[in-house]
Amino acid sequence: MSQYKAIKLVKRPQPGPVSQDIFEVVELDRPNVENGQLLIKQTHMSLDPAMFGWMSPDRESYIPPVELGSVMRSSGVGEVVASKHPDFSEGDRVMGMMGWQEYALSDGQGINKVQTDAPDEMVLSVFALPGLTATQGLLNVGKPKQGETLVVTGAAGSVGSIVGQMAKADGLTVIGVVGSDEKAEWIVNELGFDGAVNYKTDDIPTKLAELTPNGIDLYFENTGGPIQHAVMGRMNAHGRVVVCGMIADYDKEQPSPGPSWVPIIKKRLSIQGFTMPDHFDQIPSLLQQLTPYVTKGDIKYRAHVLEGLESAIEGLNMFLSGENQGKLLVKL
Amino acid sequence: MSQYKAIKLVKRPQPGPVSQDIFEVVELDRPNVENGQLLIKQTHMSLDPAMFGWMSPDRESYIPPVELGSVMRSSGVGEVVASKHPDFSEGDRVMGMMGWQEYALSDGQGINKVQTDAPDEMVLSVFALPGLTATQGLLNVGKPKQGETLVVTGAAGSVGSIVGQMAKADGLTVIGVVGSDEKAEWIVNELGFDGAVNYKTDDIPTKLAELTPNGIDLYFENTGGPIQHAVMGRMNAHGRVVVCGMIADYDKEQPSPGPSWVPIIKKRLSIQGFTMPDHFDQIPSLLQQLTPYVTKGDIKYRAHVLEGLESAIEGLNMFLSGENQGKLLVKL
């Protein structure tokens, strides 16, 4: 190739669905590979809810926003096509932050060789951000105990589906909150969850009470929304809440109020927020925690694969509508 | 004496100010002291915000409510006037749960000899629930570090005033939230706080921003109310929130919504609720942590002393109006 396509962020998003015109599709010249650099041909890239944070100008976020005029940030899998970097050779299969572009020039920082021969879809759906996030949030923050009851929101999503399956493997009762009957059936019949709440059609408090007769010990929050209030009302004494995502609020001008803090005292609850960038240096140990679940066959996944670089733009809105079925990926 | 006065709880309270008719003042006969028992003449009893929880029928609370027809629960200081208990002698000065009554018959459980010759007011204002609660919440849950900024609500209250003074002694910047200018002046000029927000008259976000130019690392919550939202918006990364009380919601039919959970993720906050009954077995070690602050003169207090048993009933409403100045006590 002499030219390749990339997508730059050129405007900040407004609340609501992402508008096409905040991005610009450009043709870039193939760069020269200097000493210490490598060039990667990206084969699959990952779309993640965290991207809403990366695009936003909120200076208080946990990592700096993508600068206007820069290629949109994303992680992906690809193959090294040229290398003047001592740690990488042509033909290596690598993963890491590559951005919305067909080719990525890198100094190697944040790029790792893929250690498994699993297909791209599984690498990005399990061994990358989703699995690492589930592992850190569930095992290291939530500290689940056999016999406890877990409620996880966004339960058919990339993180939530792994959280629920790990918790089932560890002997918990697992209830998932989803936005469609199809997703409810998938998590119960395919993934082995003990029950599902469809927050769009069920009477949330009633259904949740039916499914959690012994209360809730652990709450893994990926979405926000009214479910928060119902779950907090059913937490057991000394319950733990892991706050991983608030996708329901990412497209709102004003974030919705949270639940009253009264149960936090009455039940002596702990609530802990976390984001993966704080834990990137622990990735080797997180992979060690995660891999046995995968090896034993406890983790199923499904990938929702879009085709072609430009499909990423519309793909973002699937997080808001909930219409994706499985981990959102873009095949290049 | 052959008879003494006691106050029984005969109805559950409704939301709003406490109505006199939920209590009944009775005359009781002096009881016989059996083997293993002691009789205490109470000299001062303590009024505490936790009483609102003790009177309420909410079965999910951390300790069982006071049964209807029973003497109202409270802690106090008194003198042993008769003892057939091996651990106590006539004339011993004791503290513990004695209830709203002039004399208390006890089997010794939860009754401890007072280990200091400080006056009753100081025993109940510092070495009893307020100081123990401040110690557990600030030191063991909040884990303050020198140079950090603490915001404490109910800052002129029995717990808040000790929390702020301990944090000042430990080298933090301490901002207190209060409901009157008189209280603001007291915590700044007498207790040495670095600043005060009067939540009734100040523009809360503006004043808080002025007083916390480096953000907030530690938030000790005694009250609830709109201040929560302003403080959560100014929390620094990895900030901690200690939830000790929600007095602003105790007299409401519907608890007010809490702050959005978005900052919990963005700032990776932790929020921890606690109540003292979980820590009663740690009282000796809590006193060990607390006593050096008192000995070095770091802890000032003021007691608001009501006179006579019946004054306790109206006294409860001072927690809701905020008109008490200092630790509420009843002198018998």
XYZ file of C-alpha atoms in Angstrom:
664
model
C 0.000 0.000 0.000
C 1.075 3.534 -0.499
C -1.955 5.077 1.147
C -4.299 3.911 3.874
C -7.463 5.121 5.541
C -7.776 6.573 9.022
C -10.539 8.334 10.956
C -9.761 11.502 12.892
C -11.804 13.099 15.639
C -12.464 16.674 14.511
C -15.250 17.855 16.855
C -16.331 17.103 20.403
C -19.502 15.010 20.624
C -22.738 16.551 21.854
C -25.055 14.702 24.246
C -27.192 12.141 22.437
C -26.255 9.820 19.576
C -22.860 10.393 18.000
C -23.101 12.523 14.878
C -21.070 11.472 11.819
C -19.602 14.934 11.384
C -17.449 14.796 14.494
C -15.205 12.430 12.524
C -13.300 12.859 9.278
C -12.175 9.938 7.111
C -8.765 10.680 5.616
C -6.222 9.010 3.330
C -2.722 8.999 4.792
C 0.599 8.211 3.140
C 2.421 5.105 4.216
C 4.921 6.337 6.796
C 8.638 5.617 6.840
C 9.615 3.226 9.597
C 12.468 4.828 11.586
C 14.781 3.157 14.054
C 12.849 1.990 17.118
C 9.552 1.901 15.251
C 7.306 -0.763 13.782
C 4.412 -0.659 11.351
C 1.328 -2.745 12.079
C -1.402 -3.765 9.627
C -4.479 -3.814 11.855
C -6.821 -6.767 11.262
C -9.551 -6.170 13.882
C -10.234 -3.166 16.074
C -12.312 -3.018 19.215
C -15.160 -0.616 19.993
C -15.624 0.050 23.701
C -18.004 2.145 25.813
C -14.959 3.876 27.310
C -14.591 5.685 23.963
C -17.336 8.091 25.001
C -15.031 9.244 27.784
C -12.028 9.439 25.477
C -13.860 11.749 23.048
C -15.159 14.100 25.715
C -13.332 17.296 26.687
C -13.861 16.646 30.406
C -10.423 17.377 31.795
C -11.243 15.496 34.942
C -11.449 12.136 33.248
C -8.955 9.419 34.053
C -7.015 9.728 30.805
C -6.622 12.767 28.540
C -9.237 13.048 25.801
C -8.319 12.378 22.181
C -7.010 15.656 20.764
C -9.036 17.198 17.963
C -7.403 16.393 14.622
C -5.915 13.140 15.932
C -6.767 9.608 14.897
C -9.521 8.236 17.173
C -8.144 6.076 20.004
C -8.911 2.332 20.056
C -7.324 -1.039 20.731
C -6.863 -3.716 18.132
C -5.053 -6.755 16.835
C -2.759 -6.797 13.825
C 0.367 -8.060 12.157
C 3.759 -6.387 12.069
C 4.544 -5.598 8.423
C 7.818 -3.738 9.008
C 10.005 -3.391 12.063
C 13.102 -1.478 13.084
C 12.249 -2.194 16.739
C 14.398 -4.723 18.650
C 11.394 -6.457 20.303
C 9.271 -7.012 17.199
C 9.780 -8.782 13.877
C 7.872 -8.764 10.622
C 5.045 -11.299 10.880
C 4.534 -10.951 14.664
C 0.897 -10.911 15.767
C 0.396 -8.017 18.182
C -2.308 -6.271 20.170
C -2.548 -2.835 21.768
C -3.678 0.741 21.174
C -3.676 1.190 17.405
C -6.422 3.731 16.691
C -9.040 3.931 13.984
C -6.734 3.295 11.048
C -5.764 0.468 8.739
C -2.048 0.790 9.527
C -0.455 1.979 12.746
C 3.078 3.286 13.200
C 4.268 2.614 16.744
C 7.301 2.940 18.995
C 6.229 -0.294 20.662
C 4.785 1.374 23.751
C 1.578 -0.364 24.791
C 1.975 -2.961 22.029
C 2.275 -6.596 23.112
C 2.719 -9.822 21.231
C -0.413 -11.972 21.267
C 0.364 -15.006 23.474
C -2.439 -17.258 22.238
C -3.423 -18.667 18.859
C -7.075 -17.832 19.538
C -8.762 -15.970 16.680
C -8.743 -12.151 16.661
C -12.370 -12.068 17.829
C -11.532 -14.035 20.970
C -8.365 -12.062 21.669
C -10.313 -8.782 21.637
C -13.453 -10.208 23.304
C -11.800 -12.068 26.160
C -8.068 -11.540 26.587
C -8.098 -7.782 25.986
C -9.957 -5.011 27.844
C -13.223 -6.948 28.487
C -11.605 -9.904 30.249
C -9.021 -7.808 32.067
C -11.716 -5.405 33.251
C -13.951 -8.253 34.432
C -11.027 -9.855 36.252
C -9.886 -6.699 38.033
C -13.426 -5.570 38.869
C -14.926 -8.872 39.942
C -12.029 -10.717 41.541
C -9.835 -7.927 42.894
C -12.385 -5.236 43.749
C -15.580 -7.235 44.328
C -13.972 -10.243 46.043
C -16.838 -12.676 45.385
C -17.524 -15.535 47.787
C -19.161 -18.850 47.005
C -22.879 -18.792 47.817
C -23.278 -15.040 47.424
C -25.694 -13.363 45.016
C -24.302 -11.132 42.272
C -26.272 -8.717 40.119
C -24.477 -7.471 37.005
C -25.842 -4.826 34.634
C -24.964 -4.759 30.953
C -24.921 -8.517 31.450
C -24.841 -9.398 27.766
C -22.107 -6.848 27.141
C -18.453 -7.581 26.695
C -17.507 -7.060 30.339
C -20.778 -8.085 32.005
C -20.986 -11.438 30.237
C -17.498 -12.399 31.453
C -18.173 -11.109 34.993
C -21.283 -13.276 35.231
C -19.586 -16.391 33.884
C -16.601 -16.039 36.214
C -18.948 -15.581 39.170
C -20.968 -18.665 38.166
C -17.737 -20.658 37.956
C -16.925 -19.436 41.480
C -20.240 -20.682 42.883
C -22.305 -17.519 43.090
C -25.942 -17.013 42.162
C -25.801 -14.656 39.199
C -28.580 -12.381 37.946
C -27.996 -10.326 34.809
C -29.711 -7.117 33.755
C -30.184 -6.716 29.988
C -32.216 -4.678 27.505
C -33.864 -7.366 25.358
C -35.459 -10.791 25.678
C -32.958 -12.155 23.179
C -30.105 -11.098 25.476
C -31.954 -12.462 28.508
C -32.267 -15.849 26.819
C -28.626 -15.806 25.769
C -27.229 -15.140 29.247
C -29.533 -17.678 30.923
C -29.563 -20.486 28.320
C -26.104 -20.136 26.805
C -24.011 -18.586 29.581
C -25.735 -20.268 32.531
C -26.845 -17.178 34.486
C -29.493 -17.956 37.118
C -31.869 -15.275 35.928
C -32.270 -12.115 33.898
C -34.098 -8.813 34.292
C -35.123 -7.054 31.079
C -34.972 -3.452 32.281
C -37.022 -2.289 29.294
C -40.027 -4.553 29.794
C -39.938 -6.027 33.302
C -41.241 -4.301 36.408
C -37.723 -3.927 37.762
C -38.321 -4.000 41.555
C -40.754 -6.930 41.341
C -38.624 -9.025 39.022
C -35.466 -8.300 40.972
C -37.152 -9.291 44.251
C -38.312 -12.580 42.694
C -34.833 -13.381 41.448
C -32.915 -12.405 44.580
C -34.877 -13.868 47.509
C -31.757 -13.751 49.699
C -30.861 -10.175 48.793
C -27.809 -9.028 46.876
C -24.223 -9.235 48.129
C -22.334 -7.967 45.127
C -23.419 -5.467 42.464
C -21.292 -5.013 39.336
C -22.446 -1.806 37.653
C -21.827 -1.297 33.941
C -24.779 0.842 32.914
C -26.366 3.128 35.490
C -30.059 3.900 35.065
C -33.076 3.166 37.274
C -31.866 -0.362 38.050
C -29.365 1.223 40.471
C -32.111 2.306 42.817
C -33.776 -1.108 42.844
C -30.529 -2.972 43.434
C -29.379 -0.653 46.219
C -32.674 -1.278 47.996
C -31.957 -5.020 48.089
C -28.306 -5.010 49.133
C -27.372 -7.172 52.103
C -25.339 -5.972 55.059
C -21.674 -5.457 54.142
C -22.500 -5.693 50.429
C -20.016 -4.465 47.845
C -20.679 -2.387 44.748
C -18.169 -2.304 41.896
C -18.722 0.668 39.586
C -17.210 -0.080 36.199
C -19.384 1.805 33.722
C -22.288 4.242 33.436
C -23.179 3.908 29.752
C -26.753 5.092 30.395
C -25.361 8.507 31.339
C -22.738 8.927 28.631
C -25.143 10.473 26.154
C -27.000 12.679 28.641
C -26.566 16.393 29.189
C -27.191 16.001 32.915
C -26.234 12.731 34.574
C -29.183 11.221 36.411
C -29.181 11.325 40.208
C -27.893 8.283 42.010
C -29.588 6.289 44.739
C -29.979 7.743 48.228
C -27.033 7.118 50.502
C -29.211 5.927 53.394
C -28.693 2.198 52.554
C -24.926 2.799 52.473
C -25.103 3.402 56.227
C -27.847 0.969 57.132
C -26.130 -1.875 55.280
C -22.552 -0.637 55.743
C -21.998 -0.912 51.980
C -18.811 -0.202 50.129
C -18.857 1.290 46.645
C -15.671 1.328 44.599
C -15.105 2.837 41.192
C -12.257 1.641 39.007
C -10.906 2.058 35.497
C -8.398 -0.121 33.729
C -5.700 2.474 32.975
C -4.859 2.410 36.730
C -4.115 -1.295 36.374
C -2.267 -1.594 33.074
C 0.918 -2.525 34.943
C -0.917 -5.500 36.441
C -1.939 -7.003 33.098
C 0.387 -10.031 33.416
C -1.082 -10.984 36.799
C -4.628 -10.263 35.591
C -4.067 -12.612 32.641
C -2.864 -15.246 35.116
C -6.113 -14.886 37.050
C -8.262 -14.897 33.906
C -6.683 -17.672 31.852
C -7.772 -20.646 34.020
C -11.433 -19.694 33.549
C -10.934 -19.638 29.777
C -8.950 -22.893 29.733
C -11.619 -24.715 31.742
C -14.201 -23.593 29.187
C -16.059 -21.339 31.610
C -16.021 -18.284 29.336
C -18.177 -18.129 26.240
C -18.299 -14.977 24.168
C -19.939 -13.669 21.074
C -18.547 -11.017 18.842
C -20.640 -8.569 16.869
C -18.394 -7.877 13.886
C -18.849 -4.802 11.705
C -17.070 -4.643 8.355
C -14.732 -1.873 7.259
C -13.124 1.062 9.022
C -16.005 3.519 8.537
C -18.504 1.175 10.233
C -16.884 2.147 13.543
C -18.656 5.519 13.544
C -22.201 4.152 13.480
C -21.033 1.289 15.684
C -20.546 3.651 18.622
C -24.258 4.367 18.700
C -24.996 0.693 19.271
C -23.737 1.156 22.827
C -26.455 3.742 23.386
C -29.240 1.770 21.710
C -28.047 -1.566 23.046
C -28.595 -3.207 19.660
C -25.190 -4.877 19.431
C -25.173 -8.572 20.265
C -21.852 -9.282 21.831
C -18.479 -7.594 21.782
C -18.391 -4.909 19.118
C -15.488 -5.343 16.702
C -14.582 -3.883 13.345
C -12.957 -6.153 10.787
C -10.490 -4.318 8.551
C -36.164 6.696 96.339
C -38.987 4.281 96.095
C -40.156 5.421 92.685
C -38.364 6.910 89.681
C -39.259 8.314 86.282
C -38.696 6.656 82.908
C -39.804 7.390 79.347
C -41.191 4.594 77.182
C -41.549 4.542 73.422
C -45.225 3.779 72.751
C -45.652 4.666 69.057
C -43.456 4.658 65.979
C -42.426 8.140 64.806
C -43.847 9.600 61.602
C -41.668 11.525 59.145
C -41.056 15.096 60.287
C -40.455 16.424 63.784
C -40.889 13.949 66.617
C -44.321 14.222 68.208
C -44.551 14.140 72.021
C -47.228 11.454 71.969
C -44.940 8.691 70.751
C -43.497 8.689 74.284
C -45.059 8.071 77.668
C -43.528 9.296 80.927
C -44.081 6.704 83.664
C -43.269 6.242 87.327
C -41.620 2.920 88.098
C -41.021 1.190 91.421
C -37.486 0.826 92.610
C -36.505 -2.699 91.541
C -34.959 -5.366 93.739
C -31.325 -5.984 92.913
C -30.876 -9.734 92.377
C -27.633 -11.687 92.263
C -25.568 -10.667 89.238
C -27.310 -7.294 88.951
C -26.473 -3.699 89.740
C -28.565 -0.546 90.059
C -27.237 2.665 88.533
C -28.357 6.198 89.303
C -27.922 7.937 85.962
C -26.412 11.428 86.149
C -26.220 12.420 82.463
C -27.692 10.790 79.400
C -26.686 11.299 75.784
C -28.952 12.211 72.857
C -27.682 10.978 69.503
C -28.866 11.181 65.877
C -28.731 7.372 65.754
C -31.865 7.396 67.948
C -33.971 8.114 64.869
C -32.900 4.747 63.531
C -33.480 3.017 66.862
C -37.097 4.252 67.017
C -37.930 3.274 63.448
C -39.557 -0.053 62.585
C -37.243 -0.604 59.601
C -36.216 -4.207 60.036
C -33.254 -3.692 57.770
C -31.483 -1.368 60.149
C -28.234 -2.405 61.754
C -29.681 -2.992 65.206
C -33.222 -3.973 66.206
C -35.546 -1.038 66.877
C -36.666 -0.215 70.413
C -39.756 -2.335 71.118
C -42.990 -0.437 71.704
C -43.667 -0.233 75.438
C -39.953 -0.350 76.312
C -37.850 2.367 77.859
C -36.220 4.457 75.086
C -32.649 3.378 74.333
C -29.752 5.735 75.148
C -26.269 5.804 76.589
C -25.334 7.596 79.761
C -23.083 8.030 82.757
C -24.049 7.250 86.325
C -23.111 5.941 89.724
C -23.667 2.444 91.060
C -26.016 2.728 94.048
C -26.424 -1.012 94.735
C -24.555 -4.025 93.414
C -24.807 -7.792 93.660
C -22.517 -8.063 90.605
C -18.924 -9.251 91.130
C -17.404 -6.607 88.826
C -19.119 -3.527 90.243
C -19.280 -1.926 93.706
C -21.462 0.759 95.188
C -19.975 4.148 94.278
C -18.410 3.050 90.987
C -18.768 5.564 88.166
C -19.994 3.750 85.059
C -21.056 4.415 81.469
C -23.069 2.413 78.954
C -26.574 1.866 77.598
C -28.914 2.963 80.387
C -32.031 4.231 78.622
C -34.265 7.222 79.274
C -34.708 6.678 82.992
C -33.399 8.046 86.265
C -32.301 4.619 87.512
C -31.189 1.622 85.470
C -31.130 -2.008 86.584
C -28.424 -3.891 84.689
C -26.757 -7.297 84.469
C -23.512 -5.477 83.660
C -23.628 -6.186 79.941
C -22.478 -3.136 78.005
C -21.710 -1.258 81.220
C -18.108 -0.172 81.749
C -16.339 1.661 84.544
C -15.341 5.175 83.544
C -11.528 5.205 83.246
C -11.034 8.957 83.468
C -11.900 11.593 86.027
C -13.129 13.911 83.266
C -16.573 15.385 83.966
C -19.698 13.592 82.725
C -20.038 16.076 79.850
C -16.594 15.229 78.519
C -17.044 11.497 78.981
C -20.226 11.544 76.880
C -18.990 14.165 74.386
C -15.559 12.720 73.649
C -14.850 9.274 75.116
C -18.245 7.754 74.284
C -19.986 7.328 70.903
C -18.882 10.652 69.341
C -15.161 10.118 69.814
C -15.279 6.398 69.039
C -17.283 7.064 65.884
C -14.899 9.803 64.769
C -11.912 7.544 65.411
C -13.277 4.540 63.552
C -14.623 6.594 60.647
C -11.746 8.995 60.149
C -8.686 6.950 61.051
C -9.705 3.384 60.199
C -12.088 3.914 57.273
C -10.955 7.250 55.834
C -7.200 6.755 56.362
C -6.264 10.457 56.198
C -2.852 11.520 54.939
C -0.961 14.673 55.810
C -1.496 17.398 53.207
C -4.866 16.102 52.030
C -8.082 18.109 52.073
C -11.000 16.878 54.178
C -14.586 18.091 54.004
C -16.787 17.118 56.941
C -20.515 17.813 57.171
C -22.278 18.337 60.478
C -18.949 19.895 61.382
C -20.141 21.509 64.604
C -21.864 18.291 65.661
C -20.614 15.826 68.196
C -18.890 13.549 65.670
C -17.993 16.108 63.002
C -16.239 18.462 65.401
C -13.954 15.664 66.616
C -13.316 14.384 63.073
C -12.192 17.846 61.983
C -9.934 18.391 64.992
C -8.263 14.982 64.622
C -7.667 15.664 60.933
C -6.183 19.099 61.701
C -3.866 17.459 64.242
C -2.818 15.017 61.507
C -1.884 17.833 59.101
C -4.873 17.954 56.766
C -6.664 21.014 55.411
C -10.115 20.804 56.991
C -13.303 22.431 55.731
C -16.476 22.061 57.783
C -20.062 22.328 56.600
C -22.486 23.824 59.150
C -25.942 25.365 59.322
C -25.284 28.708 61.045
C -22.723 31.506 61.131
C -22.301 30.961 64.857
C -21.250 27.347 64.204
C -19.013 28.453 61.338
C -17.219 30.873 63.640
C -16.886 28.260 66.361
C -15.263 25.624 64.156
C -12.899 28.115 62.512
C -11.984 30.335 65.475
C -12.186 27.886 68.355
C -11.482 24.491 66.756
C -8.995 25.675 64.123
C -10.763 24.463 60.967
C -9.403 26.078 57.793
C -12.808 27.146 56.550
C -16.549 26.711 56.858
C -19.485 26.510 54.460
C -22.854 27.630 55.826
C -25.119 25.405 53.742
C -28.147 27.547 54.595
C -26.777 30.886 53.396
C -23.715 30.295 51.200
C -23.840 29.483 47.507
C -22.548 25.980 48.180
C -20.642 25.193 44.933
C -18.976 28.633 44.813
C -17.962 28.665 48.463
C -16.742 25.096 48.353
C -14.646 25.803 45.260
C -13.063 28.815 46.983
C -12.195 26.805 50.058
C -10.877 23.700 48.279
C -8.631 24.977 45.468
C -6.820 21.622 45.349
C -9.984 19.528 45.321
C -11.179 17.171 48.029
C -9.461 13.927 49.010
C -11.603 12.816 51.915
C -15.299 13.447 52.556
C -16.776 12.587 55.947
C -20.562 12.596 55.576
C -22.770 13.139 58.623
C -25.778 14.885 57.130
C -26.686 14.212 53.509
C -28.457 17.000 51.638
C -27.448 19.040 48.583
C -23.866 19.447 49.820
C -23.264 15.833 48.697
C -23.602 16.758 45.054
C -21.216 19.710 45.320
C -18.581 17.738 47.210
C -18.725 14.753 44.851
C -18.111 17.124 41.946
C -14.830 18.258 43.538
C -13.390 14.926 44.635
C -9.838 14.161 43.551
C -8.769 10.922 41.902
C -8.765 8.021 44.370
C -10.729 10.073 46.912
C -12.469 8.367 49.805
C -15.941 8.997 51.172
C -16.882 7.894 54.682
C -20.642 7.736 55.171
C -21.428 8.026 58.862
C -24.819 9.750 59.014
C -27.660 11.081 56.885
C -29.547 13.226 59.409
C -31.056 15.366 56.626
C -32.999 12.306 55.467
C -34.094 10.899 58.812
C -37.259 12.976 58.962
C -38.219 12.584 55.303
C -40.842 10.295 53.840
C -38.735 9.734 50.719
C -34.962 9.939 51.036
C -33.501 12.419 48.578
C -31.603 11.068 45.572
C -27.854 10.822 45.870
C -25.224 12.196 43.527
C -24.682 10.646 40.111
C -22.241 7.752 40.098
C -20.298 9.111 37.103
C -17.573 10.714 39.312
C -17.174 7.393 41.138
C -15.745 5.974 37.917
C -13.964 9.040 36.601
C -12.203 9.605 39.929
C -12.080 5.945 41.012
C -13.685 6.904 44.325
C -14.444 4.613 47.190
C -17.488 5.150 49.379
C -17.794 3.225 52.628
C -20.678 3.221 55.082
C -20.137 2.217 58.682
C -21.986 2.132 61.993
C -20.514 1.733 65.437
C -22.345 -1.448 66.556
C -20.124 -3.382 64.085
C -17.106 -2.135 66.024
C -18.135 -2.361 69.660
C -15.617 -5.162 70.201
C -12.864 -2.774 69.084
C -13.633 -0.102 71.687
C -10.429 -0.689 73.683
C -8.244 -0.211 70.606
C -10.343 2.748 69.438
C -9.826 4.410 72.831
C -6.093 3.813 72.422
C -6.181 5.622 69.097
C -8.344 8.466 70.425
C -6.751 9.178 73.804
C -3.466 10.715 72.550
C -5.398 13.408 70.662
C -7.282 14.277 73.856
C -4.154 14.197 76.035
C -2.286 16.529 73.687
C -5.178 18.980 73.929
C -6.209 18.608 70.296
C -9.875 17.943 71.042
C -12.167 20.698 72.273
C -15.838 20.048 72.754
C -18.950 21.831 73.840
C -21.929 20.231 75.445
C -25.483 21.480 75.060
C -27.040 20.354 78.334
C -30.791 20.049 78.748
C -32.236 19.716 82.250
C -34.464 16.897 83.417
C -35.543 13.593 81.924
C -38.526 14.919 79.935
C -36.353 17.462 78.089
C -35.009 14.544 76.036
C -38.196 14.389 73.968
C -38.001 17.923 72.579
C -34.232 17.566 72.441
C -34.493 15.041 69.622
C -35.976 17.691 67.355
C -32.859 19.809 67.757
C -31.061 17.337 65.499
C -33.553 18.131 62.759
C -33.534 21.912 63.247
C -29.810 22.039 63.944
C -30.383 24.441 66.854
C -28.291 22.543 69.391
C -24.846 23.977 69.996
C -22.611 21.085 70.782
C -23.164 17.565 72.024
C -26.732 17.158 73.266
C -26.897 15.839 76.817
C -29.614 15.593 79.424
C -28.704 16.242 83.056
C -30.747 14.180 85.479
